[in-house]
Short mmCIF file of C-alpha atoms in Angstrom, two decimals:
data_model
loop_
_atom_site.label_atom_id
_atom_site.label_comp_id
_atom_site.label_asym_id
_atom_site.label_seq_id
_atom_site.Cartn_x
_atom_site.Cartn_y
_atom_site.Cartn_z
CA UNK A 1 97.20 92.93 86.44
CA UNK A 2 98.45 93.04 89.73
CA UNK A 3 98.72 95.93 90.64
CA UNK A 4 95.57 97.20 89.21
CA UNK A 5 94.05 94.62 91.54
CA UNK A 6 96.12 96.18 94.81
CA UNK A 7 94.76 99.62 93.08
CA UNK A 8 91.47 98.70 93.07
CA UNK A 9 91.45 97.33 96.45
CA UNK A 10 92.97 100.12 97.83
CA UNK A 11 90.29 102.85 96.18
CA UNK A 12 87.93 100.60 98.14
CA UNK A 13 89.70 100.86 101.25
CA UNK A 14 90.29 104.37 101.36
CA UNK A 15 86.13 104.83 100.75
CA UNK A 16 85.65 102.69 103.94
CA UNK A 17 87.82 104.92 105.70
CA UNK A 18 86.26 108.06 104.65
CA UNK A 19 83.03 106.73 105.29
CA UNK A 20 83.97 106.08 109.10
CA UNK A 21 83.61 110.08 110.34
CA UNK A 22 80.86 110.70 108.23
CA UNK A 23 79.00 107.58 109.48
CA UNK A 24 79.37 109.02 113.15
CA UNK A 25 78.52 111.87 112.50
CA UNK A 26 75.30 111.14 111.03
CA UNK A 27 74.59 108.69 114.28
CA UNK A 28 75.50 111.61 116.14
CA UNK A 29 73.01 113.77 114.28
CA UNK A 30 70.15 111.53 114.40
CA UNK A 31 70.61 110.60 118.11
CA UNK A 32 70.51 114.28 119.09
CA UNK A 33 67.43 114.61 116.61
CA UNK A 34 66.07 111.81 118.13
CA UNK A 35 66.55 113.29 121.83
CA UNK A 36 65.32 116.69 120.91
CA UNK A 37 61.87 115.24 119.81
CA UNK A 38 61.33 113.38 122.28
CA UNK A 39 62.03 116.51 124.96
CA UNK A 40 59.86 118.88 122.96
CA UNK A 41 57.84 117.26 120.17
CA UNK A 42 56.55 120.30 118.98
CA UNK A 43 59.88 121.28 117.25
CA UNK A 44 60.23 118.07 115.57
CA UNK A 45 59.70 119.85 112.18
CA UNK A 46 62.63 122.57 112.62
CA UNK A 47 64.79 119.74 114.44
CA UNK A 48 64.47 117.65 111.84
CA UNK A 49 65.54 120.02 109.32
CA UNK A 50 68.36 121.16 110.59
CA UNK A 51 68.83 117.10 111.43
CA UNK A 52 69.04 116.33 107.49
CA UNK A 53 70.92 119.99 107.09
CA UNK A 54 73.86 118.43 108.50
CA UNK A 55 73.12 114.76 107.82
CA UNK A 56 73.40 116.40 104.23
CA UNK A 57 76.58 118.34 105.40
CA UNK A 58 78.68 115.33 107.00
CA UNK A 59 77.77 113.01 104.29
CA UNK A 60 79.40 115.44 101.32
CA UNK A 61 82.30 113.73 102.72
CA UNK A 62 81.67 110.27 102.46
CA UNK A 63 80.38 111.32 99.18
CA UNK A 64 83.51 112.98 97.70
CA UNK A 65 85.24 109.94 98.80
CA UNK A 66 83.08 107.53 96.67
CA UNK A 67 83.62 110.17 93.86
CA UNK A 68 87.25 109.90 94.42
CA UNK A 69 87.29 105.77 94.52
CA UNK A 70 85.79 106.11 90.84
CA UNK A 71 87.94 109.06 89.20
CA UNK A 72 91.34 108.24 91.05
CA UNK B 1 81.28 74.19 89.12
CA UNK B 2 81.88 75.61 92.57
CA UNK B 3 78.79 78.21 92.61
CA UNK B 4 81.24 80.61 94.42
CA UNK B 5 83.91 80.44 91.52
CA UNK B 6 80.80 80.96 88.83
CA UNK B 7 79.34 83.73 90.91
CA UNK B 8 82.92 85.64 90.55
CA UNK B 9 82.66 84.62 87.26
CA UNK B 10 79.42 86.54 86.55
CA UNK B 11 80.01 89.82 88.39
CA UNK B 12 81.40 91.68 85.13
CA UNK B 13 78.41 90.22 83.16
CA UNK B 14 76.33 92.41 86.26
CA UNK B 15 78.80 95.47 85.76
CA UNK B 16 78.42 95.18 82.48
CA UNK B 17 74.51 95.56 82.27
CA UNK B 18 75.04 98.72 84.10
CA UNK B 19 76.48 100.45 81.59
CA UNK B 20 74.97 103.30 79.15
CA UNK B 21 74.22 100.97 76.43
CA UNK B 22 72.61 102.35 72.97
CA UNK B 23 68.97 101.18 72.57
CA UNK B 24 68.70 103.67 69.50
CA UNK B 25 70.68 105.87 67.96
CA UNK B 26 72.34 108.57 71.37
CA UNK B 27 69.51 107.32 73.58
CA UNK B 28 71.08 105.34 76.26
CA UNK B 29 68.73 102.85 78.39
CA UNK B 30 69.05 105.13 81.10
CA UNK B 31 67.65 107.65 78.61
CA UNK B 32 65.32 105.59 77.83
CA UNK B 33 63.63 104.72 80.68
CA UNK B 34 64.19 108.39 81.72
CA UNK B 35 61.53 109.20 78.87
CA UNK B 36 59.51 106.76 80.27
CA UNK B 37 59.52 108.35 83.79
CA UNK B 38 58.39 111.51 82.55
CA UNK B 39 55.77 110.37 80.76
CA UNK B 40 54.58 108.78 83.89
CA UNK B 41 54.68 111.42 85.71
CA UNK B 42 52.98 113.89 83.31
CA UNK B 43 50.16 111.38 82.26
CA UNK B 44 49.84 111.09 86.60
CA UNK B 45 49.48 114.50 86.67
CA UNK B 46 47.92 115.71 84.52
CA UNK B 47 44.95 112.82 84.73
CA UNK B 48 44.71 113.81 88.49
CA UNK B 49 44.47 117.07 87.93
CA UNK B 50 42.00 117.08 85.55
CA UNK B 51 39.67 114.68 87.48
CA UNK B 52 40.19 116.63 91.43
CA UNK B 53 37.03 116.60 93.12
CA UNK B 54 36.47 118.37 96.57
CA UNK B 55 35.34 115.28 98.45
CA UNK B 56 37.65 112.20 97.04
CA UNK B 57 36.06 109.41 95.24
CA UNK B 58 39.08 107.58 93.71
CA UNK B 59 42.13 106.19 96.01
CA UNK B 60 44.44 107.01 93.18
CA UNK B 61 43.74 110.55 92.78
CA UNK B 62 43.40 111.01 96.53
CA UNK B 63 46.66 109.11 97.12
CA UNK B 64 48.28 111.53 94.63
CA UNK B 65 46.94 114.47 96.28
CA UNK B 66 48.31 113.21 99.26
CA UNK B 67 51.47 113.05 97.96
CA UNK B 68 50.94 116.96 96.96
CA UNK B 69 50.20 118.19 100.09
CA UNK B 70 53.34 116.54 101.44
CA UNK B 71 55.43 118.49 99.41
CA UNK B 72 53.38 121.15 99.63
CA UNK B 73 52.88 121.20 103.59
CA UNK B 74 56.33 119.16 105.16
CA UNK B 75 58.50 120.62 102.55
CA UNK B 76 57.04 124.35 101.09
CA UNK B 77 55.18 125.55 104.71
CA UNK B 78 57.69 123.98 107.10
CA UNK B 79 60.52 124.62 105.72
CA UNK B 80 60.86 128.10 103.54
CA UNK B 81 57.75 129.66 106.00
CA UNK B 82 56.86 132.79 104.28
CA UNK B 83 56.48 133.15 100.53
CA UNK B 84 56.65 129.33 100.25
CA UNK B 85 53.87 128.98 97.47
CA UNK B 86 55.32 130.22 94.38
CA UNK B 87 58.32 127.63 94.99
CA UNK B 88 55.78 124.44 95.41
CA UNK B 89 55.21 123.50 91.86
CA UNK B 90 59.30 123.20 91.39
CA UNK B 91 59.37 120.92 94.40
CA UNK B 92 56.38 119.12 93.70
CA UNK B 93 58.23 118.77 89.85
CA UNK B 94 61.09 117.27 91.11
CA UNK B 95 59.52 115.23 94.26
CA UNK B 96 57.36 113.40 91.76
CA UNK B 97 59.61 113.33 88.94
CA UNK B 98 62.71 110.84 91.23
CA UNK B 99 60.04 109.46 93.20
CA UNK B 100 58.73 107.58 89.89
CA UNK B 101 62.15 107.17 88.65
CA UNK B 102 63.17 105.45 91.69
CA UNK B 103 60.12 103.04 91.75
CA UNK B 104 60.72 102.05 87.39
CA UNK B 105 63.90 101.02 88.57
CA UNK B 106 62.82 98.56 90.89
CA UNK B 107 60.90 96.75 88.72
CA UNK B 108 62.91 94.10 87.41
CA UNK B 109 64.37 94.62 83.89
CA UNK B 110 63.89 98.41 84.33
CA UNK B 111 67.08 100.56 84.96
CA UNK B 112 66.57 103.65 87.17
CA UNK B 113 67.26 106.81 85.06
CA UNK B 114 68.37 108.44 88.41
CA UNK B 115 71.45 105.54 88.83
CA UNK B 116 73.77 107.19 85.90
CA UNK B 117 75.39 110.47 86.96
CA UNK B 118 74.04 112.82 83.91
CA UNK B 119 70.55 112.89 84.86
CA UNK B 120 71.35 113.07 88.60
CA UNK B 121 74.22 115.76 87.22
CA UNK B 122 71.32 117.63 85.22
CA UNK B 123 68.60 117.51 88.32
CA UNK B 124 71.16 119.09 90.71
CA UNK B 125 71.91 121.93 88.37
CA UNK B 126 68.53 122.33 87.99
CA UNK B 127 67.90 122.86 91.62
CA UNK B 128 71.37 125.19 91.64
CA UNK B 129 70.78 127.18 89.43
CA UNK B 130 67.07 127.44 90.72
CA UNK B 131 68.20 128.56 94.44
CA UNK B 132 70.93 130.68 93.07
CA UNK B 133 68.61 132.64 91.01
CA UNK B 134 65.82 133.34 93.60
CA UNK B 135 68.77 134.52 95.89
CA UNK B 136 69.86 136.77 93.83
CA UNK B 137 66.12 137.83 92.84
CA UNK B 138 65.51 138.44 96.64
CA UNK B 139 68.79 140.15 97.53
CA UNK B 140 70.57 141.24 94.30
CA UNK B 141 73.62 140.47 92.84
CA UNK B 142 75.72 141.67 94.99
CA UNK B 143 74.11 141.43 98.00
CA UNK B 144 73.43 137.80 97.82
CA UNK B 145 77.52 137.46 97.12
CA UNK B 146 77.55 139.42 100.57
CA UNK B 147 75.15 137.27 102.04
CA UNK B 148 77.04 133.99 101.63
CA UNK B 149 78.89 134.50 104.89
CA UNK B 150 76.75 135.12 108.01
CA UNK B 151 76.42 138.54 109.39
CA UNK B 152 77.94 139.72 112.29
CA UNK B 153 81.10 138.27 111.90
CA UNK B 154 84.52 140.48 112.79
CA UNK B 155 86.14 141.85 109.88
CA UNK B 156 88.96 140.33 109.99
CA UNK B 157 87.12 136.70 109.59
CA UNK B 158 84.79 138.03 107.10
CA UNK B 159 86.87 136.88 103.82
CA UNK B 160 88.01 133.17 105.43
CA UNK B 161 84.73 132.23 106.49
CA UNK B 162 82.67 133.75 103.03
CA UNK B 163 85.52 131.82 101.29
CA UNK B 164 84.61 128.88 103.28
CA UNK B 165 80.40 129.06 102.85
CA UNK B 166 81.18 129.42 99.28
CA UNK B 167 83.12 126.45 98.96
CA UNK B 168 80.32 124.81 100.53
CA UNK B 169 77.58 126.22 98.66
CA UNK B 170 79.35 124.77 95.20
CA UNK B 171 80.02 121.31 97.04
CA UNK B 172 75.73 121.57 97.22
CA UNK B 173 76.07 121.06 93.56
CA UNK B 174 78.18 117.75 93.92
CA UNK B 175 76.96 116.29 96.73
CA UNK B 176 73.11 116.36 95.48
CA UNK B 177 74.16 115.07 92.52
CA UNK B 178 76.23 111.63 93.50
CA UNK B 179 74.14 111.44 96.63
CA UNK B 180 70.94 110.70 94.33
CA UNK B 181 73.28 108.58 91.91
CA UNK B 182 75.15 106.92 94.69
CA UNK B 183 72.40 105.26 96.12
CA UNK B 184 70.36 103.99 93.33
CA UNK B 185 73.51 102.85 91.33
CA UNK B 186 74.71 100.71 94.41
CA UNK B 187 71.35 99.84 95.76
CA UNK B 188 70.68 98.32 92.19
CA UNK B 189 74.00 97.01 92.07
CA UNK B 190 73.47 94.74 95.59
CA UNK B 191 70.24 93.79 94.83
CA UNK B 192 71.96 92.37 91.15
CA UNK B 193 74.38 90.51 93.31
CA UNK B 194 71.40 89.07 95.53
CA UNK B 195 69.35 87.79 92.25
CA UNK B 196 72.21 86.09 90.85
CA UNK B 197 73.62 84.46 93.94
CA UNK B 198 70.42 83.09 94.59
CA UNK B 199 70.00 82.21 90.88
CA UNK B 200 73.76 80.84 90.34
CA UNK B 201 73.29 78.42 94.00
CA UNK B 202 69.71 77.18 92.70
CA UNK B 203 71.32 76.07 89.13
CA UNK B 204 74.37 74.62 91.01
CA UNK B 205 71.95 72.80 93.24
CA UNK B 206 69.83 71.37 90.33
CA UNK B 207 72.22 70.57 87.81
CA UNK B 208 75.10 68.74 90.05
CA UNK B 209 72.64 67.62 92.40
CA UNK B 210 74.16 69.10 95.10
CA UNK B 211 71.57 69.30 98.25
CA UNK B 212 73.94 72.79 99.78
CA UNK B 213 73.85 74.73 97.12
CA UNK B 214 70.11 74.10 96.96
CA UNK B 215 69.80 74.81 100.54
CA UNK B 216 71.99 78.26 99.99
CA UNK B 217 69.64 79.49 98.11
CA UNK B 218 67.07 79.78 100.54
CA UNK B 219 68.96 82.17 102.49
CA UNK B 220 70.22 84.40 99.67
CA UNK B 221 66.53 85.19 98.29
CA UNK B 222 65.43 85.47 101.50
CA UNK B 223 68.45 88.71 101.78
CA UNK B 224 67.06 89.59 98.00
CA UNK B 225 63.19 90.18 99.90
CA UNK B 226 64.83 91.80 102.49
CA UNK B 227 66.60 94.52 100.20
CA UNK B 228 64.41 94.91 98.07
CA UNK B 229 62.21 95.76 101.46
CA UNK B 230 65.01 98.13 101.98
CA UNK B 231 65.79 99.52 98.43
CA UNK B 232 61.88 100.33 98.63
CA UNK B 233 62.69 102.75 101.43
CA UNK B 234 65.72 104.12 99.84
CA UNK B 235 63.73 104.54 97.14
CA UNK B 236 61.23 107.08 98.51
CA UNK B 237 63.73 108.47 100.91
CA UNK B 238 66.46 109.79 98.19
CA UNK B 239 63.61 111.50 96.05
CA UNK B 240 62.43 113.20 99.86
CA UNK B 241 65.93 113.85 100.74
CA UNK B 242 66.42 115.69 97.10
CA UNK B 243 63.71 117.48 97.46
CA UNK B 244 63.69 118.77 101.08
CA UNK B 245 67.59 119.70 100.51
CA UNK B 246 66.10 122.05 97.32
CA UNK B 247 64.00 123.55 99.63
CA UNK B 248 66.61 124.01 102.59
CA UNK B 249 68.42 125.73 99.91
CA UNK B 250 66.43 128.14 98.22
CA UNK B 251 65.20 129.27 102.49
CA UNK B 252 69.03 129.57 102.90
CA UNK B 253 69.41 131.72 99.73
CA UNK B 254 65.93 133.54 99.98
CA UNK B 255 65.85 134.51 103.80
CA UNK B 256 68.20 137.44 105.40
CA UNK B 257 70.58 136.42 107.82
#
């Protein structure tokens, strides 16, 4: 019982640290999205593509992570 | 009881109505409502496109068309460019499709069929297999295996970095998949939590009398509004994620490097 408790906790735990880079990186992203529209509005559409390109690309790891926390 | 202890007490009860339960036979409730969904969305549809007029009469149809031309214009024109139209009606499919799933699992009772991993599991492969074959169509089989890695790369670097891309372009399959799941399934789960705090304080505050509880409550439906405020979002932005990611995908397979 114990230990499945100091398991669990620590599955939840390790999630919150994987989710620490990603979650940077995706303010990172979005303030450089943010800065590039407002400098040249008329590539918002391609900036914000390639904005949710690697949104989409730094979250896989926060993602694997919370796959991990349920299979492990 | 302390409403705190009975709270902790009724979190597995929560968990517990998450889980694929049988309402016949193998259809699971997330089956279930999943049948639902698409029934929705073809009756939608198909009424809407049966009644489209040239100069809009109804809101309903003209919000629906709206909703068309978003796909159609943000998602098919801005982002694959050239050749975008024959990909619409899969986008359109599958924008409409989680974008009603979503919204039948916020009404209360509901479960949305997108917060179990099979159907999330079944839409990415769809969208896989979808981006995988029009790459191949536009460069053939073995070219689109070459194109994987970027051109103009040294030689030498050629087999690390297509190694690399390809790893990548499989984790496309997983991370669509429990990105879609992972936020309905744990949006659904907090706002759970929120409904039966505030319902475990208000009981707790009625039955023993007890004037904090009672006042506790206040500020735990007022976080339930707030969410569900939020989920709402969520709601509409996983089904636009999903669907400008397909899109990203099939310009990455379809256009030369």
């Amino acid at each position: 019982m114990e230990i499945t408790m100091v398991l669990a906790a620590l599955k939840v735990v390790g999630y919150g640290l994987g989710a620490i880079g990603p979650g940077i990186g995706i303010g990172i992203a979005c303030y450089g999205c943010c800065v590039g529209t407002a400098r040249q509005p008329e590539l918002q559409g391609r900036l914000f593509t390639n904005f949710i390109l690697g949104a989409a690309l730094a979250e896989a790891l926060a993602l694997i992570g919370f796959v991990l926390a349920f299979i492990m | 009881m302390d409403p705190l202890a009975e709270l902790s007490a009724e979190v597995p009860h929560l968990q517990a109505s998450f889980d694929p339960v049988s309402v016949f036979g193998g259809v699971t409730q997330y089956i279930f409502f999943m049948i639902i969904c698409w029934i929705i969305t073809l009756v939608v549809v198909l009424v809407v496109g049966k009644k489209l007029t040239l100069i809009p009469t109804n809101k309903f149809i003209n919000t629906v068309e709206y909703g068309y031309q978003f796909v159609r214009n943000d998602m098919g024109e801005g982002i694959i460019g050239q050749g975008f139209k024959k990909h619409v009606p899969f986008l359109a499919t599958l924008f409409f499709f989680i974008l009603v799933s979503n919204f039948v699992g916020l009404i209360p009772g509901c479960k949305p069929p997108t917060g179990t991993i099979s159907v999330t599991w079944a839409l990415a492969t769809i969208s896989f297999v979808y981006f995988n074959y029009y790459g191949i169509k536009a460069h053939g089989g073995w070219g689109y295996i070459k194109s994987i890695a970027p051109s103009g790369l040294p030689v030498v670097m050629v087999p690390i970095i297509w190694f690399f891309e390809l790893f990548s372009l499989i984790l496309r399959w997983l991370t669509l998949a429990v990105r879609l799941y992972g936020n309905m399934f744990a949006g659904h789960m907090v706002l759970g939590i929120f409904a039966l705090a505030s319902s475990v304080f208000l009981m707790a505050g009625i039955e023993n009398i007890d004037i904090v509880s009672g006042i506790l409550t206040v500020p735990w439906f007022v976080l339930l509004i707030a969410m569900y405020a939020l989920e709402t979002l969520v709601a509409f932005l996983q089904a636009y994620v999903f669907t400008v990611l397909s899109s990203v995908y099939v310009s990455l397979a379809t256009s030369s490097h």
